XYZ file of C-alpha atoms in Angstrom:
574
model
C 29.039 -8.934 2.194
C 29.862 -9.469 5.877
C 27.726 -11.780 8.007
C 27.851 -11.860 11.794
C 25.929 -14.063 14.247
C 23.470 -15.363 11.674
C 22.522 -19.006 12.154
C 25.631 -21.178 12.162
C 27.765 -18.329 10.787
C 29.706 -16.549 13.529
C 31.602 -14.014 11.426
C 32.254 -14.368 7.706
C 33.039 -12.194 4.713
C 31.519 -13.209 1.365
C 33.408 -11.767 -1.610
C 31.329 -12.163 -4.767
C 32.987 -12.164 -8.168
C 31.899 -9.579 -10.761
C 31.117 -12.567 -13.027
C 30.067 -16.021 -11.842
C 30.326 -16.966 -8.143
C 29.511 -20.497 -6.999
C 28.682 -21.147 -3.346
C 29.294 -24.759 -2.313
C 29.586 -26.823 0.837
C 28.198 -29.828 2.646
C 24.481 -30.040 3.303
C 23.762 -28.135 6.526
C 27.004 -26.176 6.400
C 25.176 -22.868 6.102
C 24.918 -22.145 2.373
C 21.316 -21.125 2.963
C 22.538 -18.462 5.381
C 24.375 -16.782 2.506
C 21.117 -16.581 0.572
C 19.261 -15.487 3.727
C 21.830 -12.749 4.353
C 21.315 -11.364 0.896
C 17.570 -11.567 1.471
C 17.906 -9.482 4.648
C 19.878 -6.842 2.768
C 17.040 -6.765 0.230
C 14.369 -6.126 2.850
C 13.382 -9.724 3.624
C 11.466 -10.657 6.767
C 13.519 -10.483 9.955
C 13.181 -13.711 11.925
C 14.703 -13.543 15.426
C 15.217 -17.329 15.212
C 18.011 -16.580 12.716
C 20.118 -14.889 15.412
C 22.939 -17.133 16.542
C 22.407 -18.625 20.004
C 24.140 -16.485 22.618
C 24.331 -13.387 20.385
C 22.357 -10.205 20.966
C 21.804 -9.547 17.270
C 22.629 -10.710 13.766
C 24.235 -8.168 11.443
C 24.573 -8.272 7.659
C 26.533 -5.577 5.823
C 26.902 -5.252 2.076
C 28.762 -3.062 -0.372
C 27.071 -2.734 -3.763
C 28.799 -0.972 -6.660
C 26.338 1.006 -8.788
C 26.673 2.675 -12.136
C 26.210 6.474 -12.098
C 22.546 7.455 -12.279
C 21.284 3.936 -11.505
C 17.675 3.939 -10.224
C 18.770 2.373 -6.925
C 21.402 5.092 -6.433
C 18.890 7.850 -7.160
C 16.309 6.360 -4.780
C 18.912 5.919 -2.021
C 20.130 9.515 -2.360
C 16.511 10.720 -2.196
C 16.320 8.941 1.177
C 19.397 10.835 2.381
C 22.013 8.147 1.716
C 25.528 8.961 0.545
C 27.508 6.874 -1.940
C 31.015 5.770 -1.055
C 33.070 6.188 -4.233
C 30.205 4.874 -6.372
C 29.253 2.135 -3.902
C 26.189 1.879 -1.694
C 26.733 0.574 1.823
C 23.755 -1.299 3.272
C 23.402 -2.884 6.699
C 20.620 -4.806 8.400
C 20.494 -5.675 12.099
C 18.093 -8.209 13.600
C 17.991 -8.427 17.398
C 17.239 -11.585 19.337
C 14.048 -9.844 20.542
C 12.869 -9.432 16.951
C 13.626 -5.738 16.389
C 15.052 -4.858 13.006
C 17.050 -1.821 11.847
C 18.312 -0.842 8.410
C 20.969 1.645 7.299
C 21.684 2.780 3.753
C 24.626 5.007 2.927
C 25.130 5.927 6.578
C 21.498 6.901 7.097
C 18.926 5.026 9.171
C 16.009 4.135 6.879
C 12.764 2.138 7.007
C 13.225 -1.526 6.099
C 10.716 -0.992 3.296
C 13.299 1.109 1.450
C 15.528 -1.971 1.116
C 12.701 -3.745 -0.698
C 12.362 -0.792 -3.076
C 16.087 -0.868 -3.831
C 16.025 -4.657 -4.287
C 13.802 -4.377 -7.370
C 16.631 -2.592 -9.179
C 19.542 -4.555 -7.688
C 19.006 -8.320 -7.556
C 16.708 -10.887 -9.152
C 16.383 -14.007 -6.976
C 15.505 -17.299 -8.675
C 15.130 -20.417 -6.575
C 13.212 -23.580 -5.816
C 10.212 -21.563 -4.581
C 10.120 -19.655 -7.855
C 10.150 -22.938 -9.788
C 7.140 -24.235 -7.901
C 5.376 -20.916 -8.428
C 5.986 -21.087 -12.174
C 4.066 -24.341 -12.330
C 0.868 -22.403 -11.636
C -0.899 -21.011 -14.754
C -1.606 -17.654 -13.068
C 2.102 -17.251 -12.295
C 2.942 -18.222 -15.868
C 0.668 -15.474 -17.188
C 2.359 -12.927 -14.921
C 5.764 -14.144 -16.070
C 4.773 -13.855 -19.738
C 3.478 -10.323 -19.164
C 6.753 -9.361 -17.492
C 8.713 -10.788 -20.413
C 6.521 -8.989 -22.975
C 7.149 -5.592 -21.381
C 5.283 -2.578 -22.803
C 3.769 -4.671 -25.596
C 1.432 -6.147 -22.955
C 1.711 -3.515 -20.193
C 0.177 -0.718 -22.316
C -2.973 -2.594 -23.452
C -3.220 -4.191 -19.998
C -3.390 -0.745 -18.370
C -6.177 0.327 -20.756
C -8.000 -2.943 -20.201
C -7.658 -2.642 -16.426
C -9.166 0.843 -16.447
C -12.159 -0.309 -18.515
C -12.562 -3.452 -16.395
C -12.649 -1.515 -13.129
C -15.191 0.937 -14.540
C -17.362 -1.925 -15.809
C -17.270 -3.539 -12.370
C -18.282 -0.263 -10.752
C -21.159 0.257 -13.208
C -22.335 -3.346 -12.797
C -22.346 -3.072 -8.997
C -24.311 0.194 -9.074
C -26.774 -1.175 -11.630
C -27.319 -4.318 -9.596
C -27.848 -2.296 -6.442
C -30.459 -0.077 -8.081
C -32.390 -2.925 -9.704
C -32.252 -5.471 -6.864
C -33.012 -2.903 -4.169
C -35.817 -1.149 -6.041
C -38.367 -1.917 -3.298
C -36.101 -0.738 -0.499
C -35.220 2.402 -2.428
C -38.926 3.138 -3.061
C -39.631 2.812 0.662
C -36.719 5.095 1.425
C -38.073 7.663 -1.044
C -41.533 7.560 0.598
C -40.047 8.165 4.038
C -38.001 11.040 2.722
C -41.042 12.647 1.075
C -43.045 12.339 4.303
C -40.251 13.910 6.331
C -39.668 16.731 3.878
C -43.414 17.475 3.713
C -43.626 17.537 7.506
C -40.710 19.936 7.754
C -42.092 22.097 4.948
C -45.404 22.319 6.822
C -43.641 23.792 9.842
C -41.356 26.050 7.777
C -38.566 26.358 10.352
C -36.112 29.237 10.110
C -32.448 28.904 11.044
C -31.870 29.921 14.673
C -35.595 30.395 15.280
C -35.748 27.930 18.167
C -33.072 29.828 20.105
C -34.786 33.185 19.617
C -38.198 31.814 20.652
C -36.757 30.212 23.780
C -35.347 33.584 24.857
C -38.655 35.376 24.115
C -40.688 32.779 26.037
C -38.404 33.160 29.033
C -38.846 36.950 28.942
C -42.642 36.871 28.498
C -43.081 34.270 31.211
C -41.385 36.543 33.794
C -42.549 39.923 32.535
C -43.970 41.173 35.859
C -40.900 40.304 37.910
C -38.623 41.779 35.229
C -40.615 45.049 35.172
C -40.596 45.305 38.963
C -36.850 44.706 39.116
C -36.216 47.346 36.449
C -38.327 49.934 38.282
C -36.602 49.281 41.610
C -33.192 49.593 40.000
C -34.234 52.805 38.252
C -35.446 54.297 41.548
C -32.175 53.431 43.265
C -30.203 55.164 40.564
C -32.391 58.170 39.632
C -34.708 58.594 42.647
C -38.399 58.130 43.307
C -40.630 61.015 42.017
C -43.179 60.233 44.714
C -40.580 60.707 47.513
C -38.529 63.886 46.930
C -36.633 63.317 50.166
C -35.305 59.906 49.099
C -31.571 59.729 48.449
C -30.495 58.026 45.161
C -27.145 57.046 43.618
C -27.130 59.985 41.226
C -27.443 62.435 44.121
C -24.609 60.804 46.068
C -22.275 60.755 43.059
C -23.145 64.380 42.219
C -22.331 65.382 45.818
C -18.951 63.625 45.652
C -18.188 65.334 42.375
C -19.004 68.799 43.769
C -16.815 68.190 46.825
C -13.777 67.410 44.707
C -14.419 70.103 42.112
C -13.989 72.794 44.738
C -10.430 71.756 45.573
C -9.194 70.037 42.378
C -7.016 73.020 41.445
C -4.789 72.345 44.457
C -3.830 68.767 43.442
C -3.896 67.241 39.917
C -4.364 63.724 41.363
C -7.573 64.748 43.053
C -8.649 66.483 39.838
C -8.262 63.194 37.941
C -10.472 61.449 40.496
C -13.077 64.188 40.084
C -13.171 63.551 36.337
C -13.672 59.845 36.874
C -16.537 60.526 39.311
C -18.068 62.806 36.682
C -17.898 59.998 34.128
C -19.529 57.672 36.672
C -22.422 60.113 37.040
C -22.958 60.174 33.270
C -22.918 56.348 33.135
C -25.455 56.123 35.981
C -27.783 58.512 34.145
C -27.519 56.448 30.953
C -28.251 53.186 32.754
C -31.171 54.762 34.604
C -32.623 55.971 31.295
C -32.332 52.508 29.734
C -33.987 50.911 32.765
C -36.885 53.296 32.422
C -37.235 52.495 28.719
C -37.026 48.723 29.387
C -39.794 48.881 31.965
C -42.014 50.945 29.617
C -41.445 48.626 26.622
C -41.910 45.345 28.504
C -45.240 43.900 27.448
C -46.714 41.104 29.515
C -48.921 39.824 26.672
C -50.440 36.389 27.490
C -51.580 35.940 23.878
C -48.077 36.476 22.524
C -46.689 34.037 25.102
C -49.233 31.416 24.026
C -48.297 31.925 20.369
C -44.609 31.549 21.148
C -45.138 28.324 23.106
C -47.313 26.928 20.334
C -44.607 27.662 17.750
C -41.967 26.091 19.957
C -44.065 22.933 20.296
C -44.360 22.663 16.511
C -40.592 23.054 16.132
C -39.925 20.509 18.880
C -41.983 17.930 16.991
C -39.704 18.104 13.941
C -36.433 18.548 15.820
C -37.051 15.384 17.820
C -37.642 13.376 14.624
C -35.142 14.920 12.223
C -32.646 16.952 14.236
C -29.417 15.143 15.064
C -28.767 17.480 18.010
C -32.320 18.653 18.658
C -31.933 22.040 16.941
C -33.690 23.651 13.995
C -30.357 24.036 12.201
C -29.811 20.251 12.203
C -33.389 19.756 10.898
C -32.641 22.082 7.995
C -29.423 20.163 7.308
C -31.361 16.872 7.255
C -33.881 18.402 4.868
C -31.120 19.532 2.503
C -29.487 16.103 2.447
C -32.852 14.355 2.204
C -33.875 16.449 -0.789
C -30.627 15.562 -2.572
C -31.067 11.878 -1.797
C -34.732 11.960 -2.936
C -33.662 13.539 -6.203
C -31.210 10.691 -6.655
C -33.811 8.032 -5.832
C -36.450 9.611 -8.054
C -33.961 9.462 -10.919
C -33.500 5.692 -10.666
C -35.271 4.891 -13.919
C -33.203 7.414 -15.794
C -30.055 6.237 -14.031
C -30.797 2.594 -14.874
C -31.043 3.541 -18.534
C -27.778 5.487 -18.400
C -25.935 2.675 -16.611
C -27.287 0.022 -18.967
C -26.086 1.965 -21.993
C -22.679 2.545 -20.361
C -22.397 -1.125 -19.340
C -23.122 -2.356 -22.872
C -20.607 0.103 -24.274
C -17.957 -0.969 -21.771
C -18.558 -4.634 -22.575
C -17.934 -3.955 -26.251
C -14.845 -1.902 -25.430
C -13.605 -4.576 -23.032
C -13.935 -7.313 -25.640
C -11.803 -5.286 -28.059
C -9.203 -4.490 -25.409
C -9.140 -8.127 -24.245
C -8.565 -9.289 -27.810
C -5.737 -6.780 -28.226
C -4.271 -8.071 -24.979
C -4.599 -11.676 -26.182
C -2.910 -10.814 -29.486
C -0.020 -9.141 -27.658
C 0.389 -12.143 -25.361
C 0.289 -14.606 -28.257
C 3.031 -12.660 -30.036
C 5.130 -12.491 -26.857
C 4.457 -16.178 -26.147
C 5.851 -17.127 -29.547
C 9.046 -15.199 -28.884
C 9.294 -16.454 -25.329
C 8.761 -20.104 -26.271
C 11.350 -19.822 -29.036
C 13.877 -18.302 -26.609
C 13.277 -21.021 -23.982
C 13.510 -23.768 -26.627
C 16.829 -22.300 -27.743
C 18.052 -22.259 -24.141
C 17.058 -25.920 -23.719
C 19.234 -26.810 -26.692
C 22.138 -25.355 -24.705
C 21.105 -27.427 -21.692
C 21.430 -30.875 -23.327
C 17.778 -30.978 -24.434
C 18.293 -30.324 -28.174
C 15.051 -31.957 -29.271
C 12.769 -30.461 -26.651
C 10.226 -27.928 -27.749
C 8.432 -25.444 -25.505
C 5.159 -23.816 -26.496
C 2.848 -21.484 -24.629
C -0.886 -21.951 -24.932
C -2.737 -18.633 -24.712
C -6.515 -18.942 -24.816
C -9.465 -16.918 -23.643
C -11.248 -18.651 -20.789
C -14.932 -19.409 -21.069
C -17.417 -19.033 -18.244
C -21.142 -19.753 -18.243
C -21.631 -16.521 -16.303
C -19.266 -14.548 -18.486
C -19.953 -11.911 -21.131
C -21.223 -13.121 -24.482
C -18.636 -12.457 -27.190
C -18.979 -14.044 -30.613
C -21.603 -16.448 -29.369
C -19.612 -17.730 -26.397
C -19.410 -16.475 -22.820
C -15.933 -15.134 -22.026
C -14.653 -14.913 -18.453
C -13.137 -11.471 -18.067
C -10.873 -10.923 -15.074
C -8.675 -8.117 -13.748
C -5.824 -9.189 -16.078
C -7.869 -10.019 -19.156
C -9.621 -13.134 -20.382
C -6.501 -15.208 -21.046
C -5.359 -18.480 -19.562
C -1.646 -19.042 -20.095
C 0.006 -22.447 -19.820
C 3.594 -23.504 -20.490
C 3.765 -26.776 -22.460
C 6.722 -29.077 -23.112
C 7.312 -31.714 -25.780
C 10.571 -33.333 -24.526
C 11.298 -35.162 -27.785
C 10.037 -35.282 -31.381
C 6.663 -36.964 -31.712
C 5.670 -36.248 -28.101
C 2.499 -34.294 -27.494
C 3.035 -30.983 -25.703
C 1.941 -31.309 -22.093
C 1.961 -28.944 -19.098
C 5.517 -28.791 -17.775
C 4.440 -30.132 -14.374
C 3.250 -33.328 -16.099
C 5.425 -33.558 -19.177
C 8.916 -33.285 -17.631
C 11.003 -35.498 -15.398
C 12.732 -34.020 -12.352
C 15.955 -33.269 -14.215
C 14.092 -31.978 -17.261
C 11.924 -29.765 -15.081
C 14.966 -28.160 -13.467
C 16.480 -27.460 -16.872
C 13.216 -26.074 -18.245
C 12.903 -23.846 -15.207
C 16.503 -22.728 -15.523
C 15.937 -21.941 -19.196
C 12.845 -19.962 -18.271
C 14.755 -18.097 -15.564
C 17.614 -17.301 -17.945
C 15.177 -15.921 -20.514
C 13.541 -13.870 -17.765
C 16.958 -12.672 -16.672
C 17.452 -11.288 -20.153
C 14.338 -9.137 -19.723
C 15.163 -8.014 -16.170
C 17.167 -4.753 -16.035
C 19.000 -5.782 -12.859
C 22.769 -6.272 -12.579
C 22.800 -9.339 -10.289
C 21.058 -12.727 -10.423
C 20.947 -15.217 -7.590
C 20.122 -18.850 -8.446
C 19.453 -20.935 -5.360
C 19.862 -24.646 -6.258
C 17.792 -24.360 -9.447
C 20.011 -27.154 -10.823
C 18.503 -29.738 -8.438
C 17.799 -33.061 -10.152
C 20.356 -32.425 -12.903
C 23.526 -34.442 -13.412
C 26.055 -35.702 -15.943
C 26.286 -33.931 -19.272
C 23.210 -31.852 -18.533
C 24.938 -30.474 -15.424
C 27.927 -29.425 -17.550
C 25.598 -27.602 -19.918
C 23.900 -25.871 -16.981
C 27.276 -24.624 -15.761
C 28.236 -23.512 -19.255
C 24.951 -21.592 -19.675
C 25.321 -19.826 -16.319
C 28.889 -18.872 -17.228
C 27.600 -17.401 -20.495
C 24.978 -15.375 -18.603
C 27.726 -14.139 -16.242
C 29.467 -12.408 -19.148
C 26.753 -9.731 -19.122
C 25.705 -9.775 -15.453
C 26.819 -10.795 -12.005
C 25.625 -14.358 -11.276
C 25.607 -16.044 -7.861
C 24.717 -19.748 -7.729
C 24.236 -21.948 -4.669
C 24.918 -25.453 -5.979
C 25.784 -29.044 -5.118
C 26.995 -29.827 -8.639
C 30.755 -29.833 -9.317
C 30.021 -29.524 -13.044
C 28.348 -26.181 -12.345
C 30.872 -24.951 -9.767
C 33.767 -25.638 -12.152
C 32.526 -22.914 -14.495
C 32.508 -20.257 -11.771
C 34.982 -17.371 -11.820
C 35.116 -17.662 -8.033
C 34.115 -20.524 -5.768
C 33.195 -19.956 -2.141
C 33.172 -22.780 0.379
C 30.793 -22.604 3.312
C 32.317 -24.927 5.888
C 31.126 -25.968 9.337
C 33.540 -26.549 12.227
C 32.950 -27.919 15.706
C 35.374 -27.564 18.626
C 33.294 -29.831 20.825
C 31.154 -27.152 22.381
C 30.429 -24.584 19.653
C 29.471 -25.163 16.019
C 30.195 -22.381 13.554
C 30.488 -21.919 9.815
C 32.860 -19.791 7.798
C 33.182 -18.774 4.165
C 36.436 -19.321 2.296
C 37.500 -18.314 -1.210
C 38.839 -21.440 -2.920
C 41.827 -21.211 -5.224
C 44.262 -23.674 -6.739
C 44.633 -26.864 -4.717
C 41.835 -25.957 -2.304
C 39.359 -25.656 -5.150
C 40.406 -28.985 -6.644
C 39.944 -30.652 -3.248
C 36.419 -29.207 -2.891
C 35.454 -30.284 -6.408
C 36.848 -33.752 -5.615
C 34.686 -33.894 -2.497
C 31.646 -32.870 -4.507
C 32.426 -35.569 -7.102
C 33.399 -38.537 -4.932
C 32.352 -37.682 -1.415
C 35.942 -37.150 -0.167
C 38.674 -34.859 -1.359
C 41.584 -37.337 -1.451
C 40.248 -39.593 -4.216
C 42.844 -39.773 -7.012
C 40.240 -40.350 -9.701
C 38.058 -37.552 -8.318
C 41.023 -35.165 -8.372
C 41.708 -36.047 -11.970
C 38.078 -35.487 -12.846
C 38.061 -32.177 -10.959
C 41.123 -30.982 -12.834
C 39.502 -32.072 -16.084
C 36.320 -30.140 -15.250
C 38.276 -26.989 -14.466
C 40.336 -27.302 -17.628
C 37.208 -27.789 -19.753
C 35.509 -24.813 -18.139
C 38.538 -22.592 -18.742
C 38.680 -23.744 -22.340
C 35.015 -22.736 -22.818
C 35.701 -19.339 -21.308
């Protein structure tokens, strides 16, 4: 992983061992930036405050080796990325203005894709995770994750039944508590539908009546105009001397007909004039028919206006756009809604029967879920207790209390009200008895600081065994641990690193000594600029760093001897 212009780090390359890598350094040297860099590669939030002062952008680049067919490789290739000899190249750029860009396998991708890939690449365990695990809800989620399909399958069935029960309960409550409002709504709908039925509107009727009223209201002027137009085209029988359009066109046609044989162009014009004469005759005939058929009937006009008034009354009240068509649409929807409201009693009965059936089904599914969690809790507690024995707590015993929560407003099951929630009815709590004879207590209350860190580490290690990811990052989860317990923590992490890649940010020399590779994050200051770099420690350099971690300075003779002893013991364990 290469880091540029991120926080105190100017430009550094972080080479992680395939096994166990320990990241060490003085407080404030920039170890957190290593964790932050990895977080950015995994789709973490881009904070412009992380960009080094004076730089335009911070850049983190990583090369991740994947096994063939790995889910992350498949997902990346679906996004258009290309693998480089089995490795996936990822980069993340954060500008000082806050803009963020991501590239995977040479292809620009949404930052969200990095988060998708992260689920299959790295599991991050740190101080924040420890605090989260102190909450019972988080402990239940953790237990479910550990249990796998044994809990996931019944939980999916339970969730489906729970959501349906909630939906039925909401609908039932709405119908019963809003009975009065629904009855009033039904009455209004009946009144409206009866009023519309009394008028009996027909689709498009209002448009047709408007056109007829306009025609009847101007019948005399329309008839006069038609007669005048007819006379202009076909002549006036009362005035044989009057010249009309038909006569003029006929004269033009005769004039051209006599000479059309001498010029084809003129013949074509003669044909067109002939067609014009035919068209004029047709129009004149239609005008005559229109004038004869036009009936200025005052009674019909009154009937039309009366019908239009009746339609206007319903369109104003029920038409969204003032048309008969919208009134008919309202009537259709209103009839469907009235049918629904009139069926309330029947619907209440149906919903009540379904609700009671779902409650019975939910109680069975919840019990199956509880049984699966209890079985997983037994295995999980045994695994954590075994891990604690490897972490210098041989007499500690971890148990997990799984119980169905009671609620006065819950569903009656077996004579007691059970509080069903989206994830079942179970409350899950991690308990610790640190020594024989001690009563199991919640880990937040029953463990000292050092014991809590070891319990949390044991829990994380057990989780790591159930996580199908190749890399685990532990960020100072060994806080509060020292002495022999610290040695055991280092030994346990080294054991985990035999089956996965493990990266640990630590202050403990006992832990760092077990690492296959130790990286030193070191801050330098030339008087004007402060920067940090990352160095791979080997041989004498590693002994000096372990001496500093042990005694506070690297030149202590006794610290050097202790550092050499730690390294020798760690190699012997390996």
